[in-house]
Short mmCIF file of C-alpha atoms and ligand atoms in Angstrom, two decimals:
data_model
loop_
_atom_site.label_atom_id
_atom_site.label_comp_id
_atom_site.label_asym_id
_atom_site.label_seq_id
_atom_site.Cartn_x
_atom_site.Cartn_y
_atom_site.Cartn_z
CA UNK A 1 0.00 0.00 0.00
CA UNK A 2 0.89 3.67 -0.19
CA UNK A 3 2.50 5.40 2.86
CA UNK A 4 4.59 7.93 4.04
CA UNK A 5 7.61 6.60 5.48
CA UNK A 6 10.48 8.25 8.04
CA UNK A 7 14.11 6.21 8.55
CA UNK A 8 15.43 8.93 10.42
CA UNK A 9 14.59 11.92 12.53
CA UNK A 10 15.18 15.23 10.94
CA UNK A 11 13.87 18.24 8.66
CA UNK A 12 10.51 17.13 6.44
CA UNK A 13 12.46 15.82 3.47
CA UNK A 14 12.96 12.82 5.85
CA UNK A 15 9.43 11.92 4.52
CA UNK A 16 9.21 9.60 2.09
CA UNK A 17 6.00 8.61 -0.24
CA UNK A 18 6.69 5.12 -0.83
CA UNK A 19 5.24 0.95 -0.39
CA UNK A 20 4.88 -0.80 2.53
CA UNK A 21 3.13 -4.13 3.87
CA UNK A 22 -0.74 -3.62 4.87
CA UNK A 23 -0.93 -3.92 8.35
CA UNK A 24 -3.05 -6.93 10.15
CA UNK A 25 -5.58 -6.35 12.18
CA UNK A 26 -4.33 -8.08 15.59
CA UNK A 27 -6.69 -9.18 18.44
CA UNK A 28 -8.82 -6.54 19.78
CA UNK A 29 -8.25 -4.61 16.11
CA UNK A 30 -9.84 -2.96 13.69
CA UNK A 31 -8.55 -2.39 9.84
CA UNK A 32 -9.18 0.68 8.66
CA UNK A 33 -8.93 2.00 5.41
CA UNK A 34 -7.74 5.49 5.72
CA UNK A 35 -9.54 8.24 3.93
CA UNK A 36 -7.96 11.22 5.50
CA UNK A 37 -5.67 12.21 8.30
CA UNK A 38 -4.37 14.96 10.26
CA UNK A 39 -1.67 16.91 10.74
CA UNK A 40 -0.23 18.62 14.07
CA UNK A 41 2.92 19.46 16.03
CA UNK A 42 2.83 16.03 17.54
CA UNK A 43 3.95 14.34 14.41
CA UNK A 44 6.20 17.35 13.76
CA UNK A 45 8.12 17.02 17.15
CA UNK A 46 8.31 12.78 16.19
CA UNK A 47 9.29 13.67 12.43
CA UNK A 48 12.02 15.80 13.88
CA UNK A 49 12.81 13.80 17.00
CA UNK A 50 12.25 17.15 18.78
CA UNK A 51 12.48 18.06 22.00
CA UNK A 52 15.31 15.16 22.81
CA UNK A 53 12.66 14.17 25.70
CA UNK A 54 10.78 11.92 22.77
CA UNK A 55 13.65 10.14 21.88
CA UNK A 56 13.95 8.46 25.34
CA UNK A 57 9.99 8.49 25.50
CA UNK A 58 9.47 5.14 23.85
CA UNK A 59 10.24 6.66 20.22
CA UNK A 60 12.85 5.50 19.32
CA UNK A 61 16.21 6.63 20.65
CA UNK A 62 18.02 7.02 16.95
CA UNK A 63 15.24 7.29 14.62
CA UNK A 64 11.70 6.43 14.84
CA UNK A 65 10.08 2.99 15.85
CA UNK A 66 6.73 3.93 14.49
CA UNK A 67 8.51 4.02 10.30
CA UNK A 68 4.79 5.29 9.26
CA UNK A 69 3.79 8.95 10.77
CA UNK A 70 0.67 10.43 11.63
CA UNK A 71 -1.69 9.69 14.54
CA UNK A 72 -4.97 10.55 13.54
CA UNK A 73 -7.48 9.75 10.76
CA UNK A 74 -11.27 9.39 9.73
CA UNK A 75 -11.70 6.64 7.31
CA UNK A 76 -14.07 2.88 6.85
CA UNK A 77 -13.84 -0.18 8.56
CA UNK A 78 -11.69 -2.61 6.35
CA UNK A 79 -11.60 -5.78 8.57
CA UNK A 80 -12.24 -6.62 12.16
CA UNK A 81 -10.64 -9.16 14.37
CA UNK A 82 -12.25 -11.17 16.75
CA UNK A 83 -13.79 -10.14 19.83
CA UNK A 84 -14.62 -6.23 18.20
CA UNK A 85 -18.43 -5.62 18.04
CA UNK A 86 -18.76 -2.22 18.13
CA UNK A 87 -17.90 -1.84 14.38
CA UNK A 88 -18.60 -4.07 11.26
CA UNK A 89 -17.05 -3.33 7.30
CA UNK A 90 -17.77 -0.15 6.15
CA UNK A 91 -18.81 1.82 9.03
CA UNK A 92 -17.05 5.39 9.05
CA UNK A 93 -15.02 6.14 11.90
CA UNK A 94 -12.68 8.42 13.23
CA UNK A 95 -10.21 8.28 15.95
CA UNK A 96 -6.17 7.67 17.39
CA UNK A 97 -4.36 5.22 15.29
CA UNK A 98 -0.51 5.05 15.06
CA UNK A 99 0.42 4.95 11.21
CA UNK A 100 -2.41 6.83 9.62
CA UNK A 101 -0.12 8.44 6.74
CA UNK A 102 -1.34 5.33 4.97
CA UNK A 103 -3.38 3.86 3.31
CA UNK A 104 -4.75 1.56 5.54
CA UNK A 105 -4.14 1.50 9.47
CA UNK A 106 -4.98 -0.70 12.63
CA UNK A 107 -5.79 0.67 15.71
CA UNK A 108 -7.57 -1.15 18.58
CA UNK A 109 -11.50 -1.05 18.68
CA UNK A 110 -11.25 0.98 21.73
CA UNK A 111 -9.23 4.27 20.09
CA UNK A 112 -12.13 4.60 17.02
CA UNK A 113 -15.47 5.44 17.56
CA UNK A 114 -18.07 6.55 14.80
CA UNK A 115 -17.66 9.47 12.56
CA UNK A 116 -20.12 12.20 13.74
CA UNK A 117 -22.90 12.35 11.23
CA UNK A 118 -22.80 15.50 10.12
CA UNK A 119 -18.85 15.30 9.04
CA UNK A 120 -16.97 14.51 6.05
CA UNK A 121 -13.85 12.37 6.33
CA UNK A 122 -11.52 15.91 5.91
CA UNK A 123 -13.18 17.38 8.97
CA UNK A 124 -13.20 14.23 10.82
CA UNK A 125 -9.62 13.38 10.51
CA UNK A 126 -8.80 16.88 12.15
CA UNK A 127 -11.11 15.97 15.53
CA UNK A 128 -9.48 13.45 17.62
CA UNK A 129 -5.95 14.56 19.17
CA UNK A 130 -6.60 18.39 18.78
CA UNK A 131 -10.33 17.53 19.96
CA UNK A 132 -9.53 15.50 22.96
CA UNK A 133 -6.83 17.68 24.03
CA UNK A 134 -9.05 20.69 24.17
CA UNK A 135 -11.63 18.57 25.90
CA UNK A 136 -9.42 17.54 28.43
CA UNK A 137 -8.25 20.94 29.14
CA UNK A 138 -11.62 22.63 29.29
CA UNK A 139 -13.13 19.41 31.32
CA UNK A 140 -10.45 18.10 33.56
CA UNK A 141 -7.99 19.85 33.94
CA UNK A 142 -9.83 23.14 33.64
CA UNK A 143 -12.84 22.29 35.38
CA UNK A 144 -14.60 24.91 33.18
CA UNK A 145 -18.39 25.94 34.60
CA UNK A 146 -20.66 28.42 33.55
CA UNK A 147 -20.43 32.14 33.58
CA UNK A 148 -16.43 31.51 34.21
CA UNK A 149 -14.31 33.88 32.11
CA UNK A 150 -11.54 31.82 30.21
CA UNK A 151 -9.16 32.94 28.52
CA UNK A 152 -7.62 30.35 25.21
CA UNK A 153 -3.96 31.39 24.53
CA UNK A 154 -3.52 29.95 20.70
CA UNK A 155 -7.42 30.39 20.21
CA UNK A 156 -6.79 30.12 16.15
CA UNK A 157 -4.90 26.57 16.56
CA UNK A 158 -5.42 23.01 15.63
CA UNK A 159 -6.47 22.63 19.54
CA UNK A 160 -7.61 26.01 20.67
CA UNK A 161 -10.52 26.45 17.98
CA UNK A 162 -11.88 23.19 19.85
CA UNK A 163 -10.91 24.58 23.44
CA UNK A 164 -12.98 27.88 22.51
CA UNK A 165 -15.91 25.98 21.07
CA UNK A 166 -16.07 23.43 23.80
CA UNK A 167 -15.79 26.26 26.45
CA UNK A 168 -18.46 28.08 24.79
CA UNK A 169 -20.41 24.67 25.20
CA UNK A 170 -20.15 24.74 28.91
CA UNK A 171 -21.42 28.40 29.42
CA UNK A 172 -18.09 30.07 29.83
CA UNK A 173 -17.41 33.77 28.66
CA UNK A 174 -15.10 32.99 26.39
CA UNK A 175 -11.54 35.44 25.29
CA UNK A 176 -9.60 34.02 22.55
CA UNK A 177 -5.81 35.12 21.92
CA UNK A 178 -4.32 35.09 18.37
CA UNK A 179 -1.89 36.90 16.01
CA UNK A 180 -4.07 39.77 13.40
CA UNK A 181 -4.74 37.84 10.59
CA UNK A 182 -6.53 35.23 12.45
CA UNK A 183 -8.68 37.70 14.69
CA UNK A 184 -12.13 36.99 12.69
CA UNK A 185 -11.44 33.41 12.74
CA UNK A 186 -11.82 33.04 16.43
CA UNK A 187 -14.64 35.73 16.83
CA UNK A 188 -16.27 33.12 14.07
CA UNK A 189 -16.20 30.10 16.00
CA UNK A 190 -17.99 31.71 19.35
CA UNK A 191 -14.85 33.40 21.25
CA UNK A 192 -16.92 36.69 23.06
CA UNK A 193 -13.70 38.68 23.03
CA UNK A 194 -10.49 38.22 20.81
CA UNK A 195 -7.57 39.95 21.69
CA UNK A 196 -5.04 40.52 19.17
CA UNK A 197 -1.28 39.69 20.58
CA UNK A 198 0.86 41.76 18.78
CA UNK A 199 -1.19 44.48 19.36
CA UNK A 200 -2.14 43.88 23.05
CA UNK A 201 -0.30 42.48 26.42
CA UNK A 202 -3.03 40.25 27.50
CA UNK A 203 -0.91 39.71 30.64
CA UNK A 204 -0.71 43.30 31.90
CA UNK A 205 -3.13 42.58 34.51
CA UNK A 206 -5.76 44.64 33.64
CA UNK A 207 -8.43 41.90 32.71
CA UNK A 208 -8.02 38.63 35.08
CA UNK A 209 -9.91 35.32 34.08
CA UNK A 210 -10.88 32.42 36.56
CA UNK A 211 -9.71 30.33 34.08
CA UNK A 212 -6.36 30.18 31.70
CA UNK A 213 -5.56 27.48 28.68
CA UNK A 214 -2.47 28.17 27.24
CA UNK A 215 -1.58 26.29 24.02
CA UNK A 216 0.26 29.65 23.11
CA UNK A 217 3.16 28.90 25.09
CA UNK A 218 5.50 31.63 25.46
CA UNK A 219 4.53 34.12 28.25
CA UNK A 220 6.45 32.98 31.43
CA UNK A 221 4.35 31.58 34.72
CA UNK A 222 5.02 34.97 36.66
CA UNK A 223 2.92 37.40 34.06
CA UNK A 224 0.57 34.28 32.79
CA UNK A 225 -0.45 34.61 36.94
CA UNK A 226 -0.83 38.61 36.97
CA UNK A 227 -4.28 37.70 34.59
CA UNK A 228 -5.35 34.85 36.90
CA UNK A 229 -7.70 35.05 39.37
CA UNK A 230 -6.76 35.27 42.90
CA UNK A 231 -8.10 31.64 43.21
CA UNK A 232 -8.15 30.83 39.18
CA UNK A 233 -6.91 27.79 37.46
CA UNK A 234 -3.94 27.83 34.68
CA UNK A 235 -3.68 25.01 32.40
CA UNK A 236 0.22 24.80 30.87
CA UNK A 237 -1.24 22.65 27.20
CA UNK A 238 1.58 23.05 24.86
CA UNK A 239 3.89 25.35 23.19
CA UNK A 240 6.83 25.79 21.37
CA UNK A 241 9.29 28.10 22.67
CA UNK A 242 11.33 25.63 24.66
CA UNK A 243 14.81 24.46 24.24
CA UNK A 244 16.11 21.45 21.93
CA UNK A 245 16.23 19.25 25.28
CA UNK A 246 12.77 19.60 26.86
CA UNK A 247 10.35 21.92 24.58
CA UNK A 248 8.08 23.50 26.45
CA UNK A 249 7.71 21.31 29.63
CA UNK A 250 9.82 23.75 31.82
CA UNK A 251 7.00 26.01 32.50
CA UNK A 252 4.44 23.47 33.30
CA UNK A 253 7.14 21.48 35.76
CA UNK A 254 7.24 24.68 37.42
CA UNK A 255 3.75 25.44 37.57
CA UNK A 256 3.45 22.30 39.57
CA UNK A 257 5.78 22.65 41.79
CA UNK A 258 4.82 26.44 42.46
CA UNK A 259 1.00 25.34 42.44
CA UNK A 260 0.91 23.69 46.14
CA UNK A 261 2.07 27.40 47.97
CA UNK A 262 -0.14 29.59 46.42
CA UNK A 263 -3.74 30.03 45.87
CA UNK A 264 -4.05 29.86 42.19
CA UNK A 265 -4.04 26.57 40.68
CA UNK A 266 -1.68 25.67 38.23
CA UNK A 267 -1.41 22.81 36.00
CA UNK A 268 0.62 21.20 33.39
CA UNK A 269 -1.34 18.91 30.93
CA UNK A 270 -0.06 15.74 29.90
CA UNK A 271 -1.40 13.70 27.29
CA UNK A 272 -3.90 11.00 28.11
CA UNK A 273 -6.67 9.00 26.49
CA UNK A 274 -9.90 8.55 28.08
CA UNK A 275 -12.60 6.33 27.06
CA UNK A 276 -15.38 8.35 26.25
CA UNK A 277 -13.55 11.69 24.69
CA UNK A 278 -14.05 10.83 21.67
CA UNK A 279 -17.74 9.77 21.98
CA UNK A 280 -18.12 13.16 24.05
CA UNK A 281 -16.49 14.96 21.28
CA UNK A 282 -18.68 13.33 18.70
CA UNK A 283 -22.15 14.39 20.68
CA UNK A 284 -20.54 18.04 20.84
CA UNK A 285 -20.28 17.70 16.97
CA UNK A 286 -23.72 16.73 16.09
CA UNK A 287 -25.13 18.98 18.30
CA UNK A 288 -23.80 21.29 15.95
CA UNK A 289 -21.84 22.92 19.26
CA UNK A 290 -18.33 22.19 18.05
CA UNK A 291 -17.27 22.41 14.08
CA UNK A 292 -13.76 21.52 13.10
CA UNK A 293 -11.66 24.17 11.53
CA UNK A 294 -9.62 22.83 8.46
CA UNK A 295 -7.72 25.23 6.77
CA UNK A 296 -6.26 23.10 3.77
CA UNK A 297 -6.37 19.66 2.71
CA UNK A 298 -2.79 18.35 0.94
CA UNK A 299 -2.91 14.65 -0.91
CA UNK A 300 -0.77 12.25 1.02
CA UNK A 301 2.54 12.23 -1.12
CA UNK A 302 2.71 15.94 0.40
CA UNK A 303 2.99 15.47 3.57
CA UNK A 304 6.02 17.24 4.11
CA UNK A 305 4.79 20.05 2.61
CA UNK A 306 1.76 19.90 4.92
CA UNK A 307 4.07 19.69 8.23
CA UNK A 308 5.60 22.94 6.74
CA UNK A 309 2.75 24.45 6.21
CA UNK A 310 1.21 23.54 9.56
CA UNK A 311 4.75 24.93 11.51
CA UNK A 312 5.09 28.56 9.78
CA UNK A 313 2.61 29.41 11.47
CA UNK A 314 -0.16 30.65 8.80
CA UNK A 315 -2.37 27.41 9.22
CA UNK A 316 -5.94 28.42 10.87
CA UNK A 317 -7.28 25.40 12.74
CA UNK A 318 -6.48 22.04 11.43
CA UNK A 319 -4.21 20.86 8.44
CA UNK A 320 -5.53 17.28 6.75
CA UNK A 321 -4.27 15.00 4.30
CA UNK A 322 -5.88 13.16 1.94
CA UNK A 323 -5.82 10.09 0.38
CA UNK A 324 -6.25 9.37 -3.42
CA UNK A 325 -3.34 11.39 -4.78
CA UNK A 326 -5.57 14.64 -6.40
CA UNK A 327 -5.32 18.02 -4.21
CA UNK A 328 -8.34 18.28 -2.56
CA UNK A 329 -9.96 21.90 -2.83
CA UNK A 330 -9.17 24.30 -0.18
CA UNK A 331 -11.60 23.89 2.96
CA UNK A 332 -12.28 27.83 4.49
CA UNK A 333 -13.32 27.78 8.17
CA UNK A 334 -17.03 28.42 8.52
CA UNK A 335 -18.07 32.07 7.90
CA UNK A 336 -19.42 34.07 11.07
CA UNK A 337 -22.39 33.83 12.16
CA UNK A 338 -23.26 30.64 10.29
CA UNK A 339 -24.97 27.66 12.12
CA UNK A 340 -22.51 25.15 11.65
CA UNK A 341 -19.40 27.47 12.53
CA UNK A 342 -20.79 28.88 15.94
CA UNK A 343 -21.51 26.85 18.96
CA UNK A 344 -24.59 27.88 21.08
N1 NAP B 401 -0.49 18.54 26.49
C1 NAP B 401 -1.04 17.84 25.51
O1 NAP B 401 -1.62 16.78 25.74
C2 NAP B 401 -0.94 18.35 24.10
C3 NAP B 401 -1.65 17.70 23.08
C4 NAP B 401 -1.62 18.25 21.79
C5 NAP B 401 -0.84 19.38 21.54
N2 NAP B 401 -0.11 19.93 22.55
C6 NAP B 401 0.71 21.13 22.32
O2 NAP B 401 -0.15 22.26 22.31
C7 NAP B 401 0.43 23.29 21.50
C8 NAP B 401 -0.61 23.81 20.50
O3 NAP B 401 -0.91 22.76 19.59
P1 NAP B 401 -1.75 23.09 18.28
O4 NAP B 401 -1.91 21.80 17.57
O5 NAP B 401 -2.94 23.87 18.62
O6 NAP B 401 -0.70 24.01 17.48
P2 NAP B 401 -1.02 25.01 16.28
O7 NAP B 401 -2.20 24.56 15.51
O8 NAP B 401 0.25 25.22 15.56
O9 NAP B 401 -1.43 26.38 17.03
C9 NAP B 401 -0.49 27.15 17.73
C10 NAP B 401 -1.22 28.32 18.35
O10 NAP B 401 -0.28 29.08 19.14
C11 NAP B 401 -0.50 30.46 18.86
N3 NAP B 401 0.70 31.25 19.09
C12 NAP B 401 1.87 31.21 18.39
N4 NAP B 401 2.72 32.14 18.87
C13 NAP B 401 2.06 32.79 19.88
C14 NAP B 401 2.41 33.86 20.76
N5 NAP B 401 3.60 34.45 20.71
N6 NAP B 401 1.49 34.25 21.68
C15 NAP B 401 0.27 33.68 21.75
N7 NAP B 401 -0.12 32.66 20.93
C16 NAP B 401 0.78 32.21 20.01
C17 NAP B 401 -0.91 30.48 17.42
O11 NAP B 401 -1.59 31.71 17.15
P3 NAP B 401 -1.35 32.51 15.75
O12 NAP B 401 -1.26 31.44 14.69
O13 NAP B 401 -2.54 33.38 15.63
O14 NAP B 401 -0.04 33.22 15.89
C18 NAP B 401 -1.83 29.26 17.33
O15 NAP B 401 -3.13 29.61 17.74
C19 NAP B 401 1.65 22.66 20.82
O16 NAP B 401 2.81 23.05 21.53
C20 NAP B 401 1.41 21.17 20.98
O17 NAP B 401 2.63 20.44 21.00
C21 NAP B 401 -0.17 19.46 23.83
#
């Protein structure tokens, strides 16, 4: 089958289009054939083997176990093994699956649930990490109520256009932070206030929030606290202004140390899968409260060039490539005001 494949870690011209074996659908598995799948810093940091931390995370400490990239897709139900009966041959599904620059991909029954209804395969493929992540931020780790104000650091991003959405779901008063060009973007998708950061220092102290979701990653824990709530909650998601040994992590190791001797509570997500996110995030979806935001589709054979897309910067929401080999036309995020773009 057709596949992207990485022998080394690197720049994206490690990515090759190229063959390799179908994968089997071991116990507990599902085959699915992959119609689309998305693209986001996670499989940048593993295509570049960047910060050093993923190298001794299980990785691969030279290059790569996992030789296929990507780690999320939308696509049909090829085969199922044994002991699956949640999904039969050509159901559409969406979900977490290691290897989804492919054509086909196995995953266990557990990481896939159905494609929401009202989705095509494009805007599926862009829901499950950036989804769940913004999920677990607003949910957990946020513990997001209504009539809260939160504030989403990286509001026009693969996982804050979810995180403003979802938080908009819950009742929250919602401020989004972005860079100009992508100020209508997150006004379209529900955010009550948008602050433009090149124009404004959202972390002057002059407007505090009970809650804080930073997927922004740059301001440092001592002015991110000035626009915190004496007893408010910070949530360290991601970034990328850390050093070639641990990325980002410093500020949310620190947040957790700091967090037991003062009042605010600060907290550094880490990845993690929980069963029902992505039925959750599926209900949000056809409830018509949450839309994914694709920007562009690329065809599979240019993936590299959807990785550098995706890291300059200029990507709104979520990158997605597609399977087939012709360029899929451009996807624009929903226009304001409609119903599918807003959440209510
Ligand atoms: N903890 C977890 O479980 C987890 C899971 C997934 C991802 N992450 C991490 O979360 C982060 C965001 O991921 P993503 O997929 O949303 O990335 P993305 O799609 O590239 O979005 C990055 C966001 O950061 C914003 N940003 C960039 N520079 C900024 C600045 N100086 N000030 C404020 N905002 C700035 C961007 O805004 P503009 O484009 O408008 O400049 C954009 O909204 C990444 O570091 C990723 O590794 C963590």
């Amino acid at each position: 089958m057709k596949a992207i494949v990485q022998d080394s870690y690197g720049p994206a011209d490690v990515l090759a289009y190229g063959e390799v074996d179908r994968p089997e659908a071991g116990p507990g598995d599902v085959l699915v054939r992959v119609h689309a799948a998305g693209v986001d810093r996670g499989v940048w940091h593993l295509m570049a083997g960047l910060p050093y931390l993923v190298r001794i995370m299980g990785y691969g400490f030279r290059r790569p176990t996992q030789r296929v990239p990507g780690m999320d897709m939308a696509g049909t139900v090829e085969a199922t093994s044994s002991g699956v009966t949640r999904f039969r041959p050509g159901d559409r599904v969406f979900g977490e699956i290691s290897g989804a620059y492919a054509e086909y991909a196995s995953a266990p029954a557990t990481s896939l649930e159905a494609m929401p209804a009202n989705l095509t395969f494009e805007q599926a493929a862009g829901l499950a990490i950036s989804g769940r992540t913004a999920l677990r931020a607003v949910r957990e780790m946020g513990e997001v109520t209504a009539g809260q104000r939160v504030l989403v650091i990286g509001a026009s991003g693969g996982v804050g256009s979810y995180a403003v959405q979802i938080a908009k779901s819950y009742g929250a008063e919602v401020t989004g932070v972005c860079s100009t060009s992508k100020v209508d973007l997150v006004r379209s998708i529900g955010a009550d206030h948008v602050i433009d950061y090149t124009r404004e220092d959202f972390t002057d102290g002059h407007h505090q929030y009970d809650v804080i979701l930073d997927m922004g990653g740059n301001r440092p824990l001592r002015r991110l606290r000035r626009a915190l709530a004496e007893r408010g909650t910070l949530v360290i998601v991601g970034g990328e202004s850390g050093g070639r040994w641990l990325g980002g992590i410093g500020r949310g190791v620190w947040a957790s140390l700091l967090s037991p001797i003062v009042a605010q509570r600060l907290r550094m997500q880490l990845p993690e899968e929980r069963p029902d996110d992505l039925r959750v995030l599926r209900e949000l979806v056809e409830a018509g409260k949450v839309t994914p935001v694709i920007d562009r589709t690329f065809p599979l054979e240019r993936a590299a060039d959807a990785i550098q897309y995706l890291v300059s910067g200029k990507a709104r929401g979520k990158v997605v490539l597609t399977m087939g080999g012709a360029a899929a036309p451009t996807r624009r995020p929903p226009a304001p005001g409609t119903s599918s773009g807003r959440p209510t």
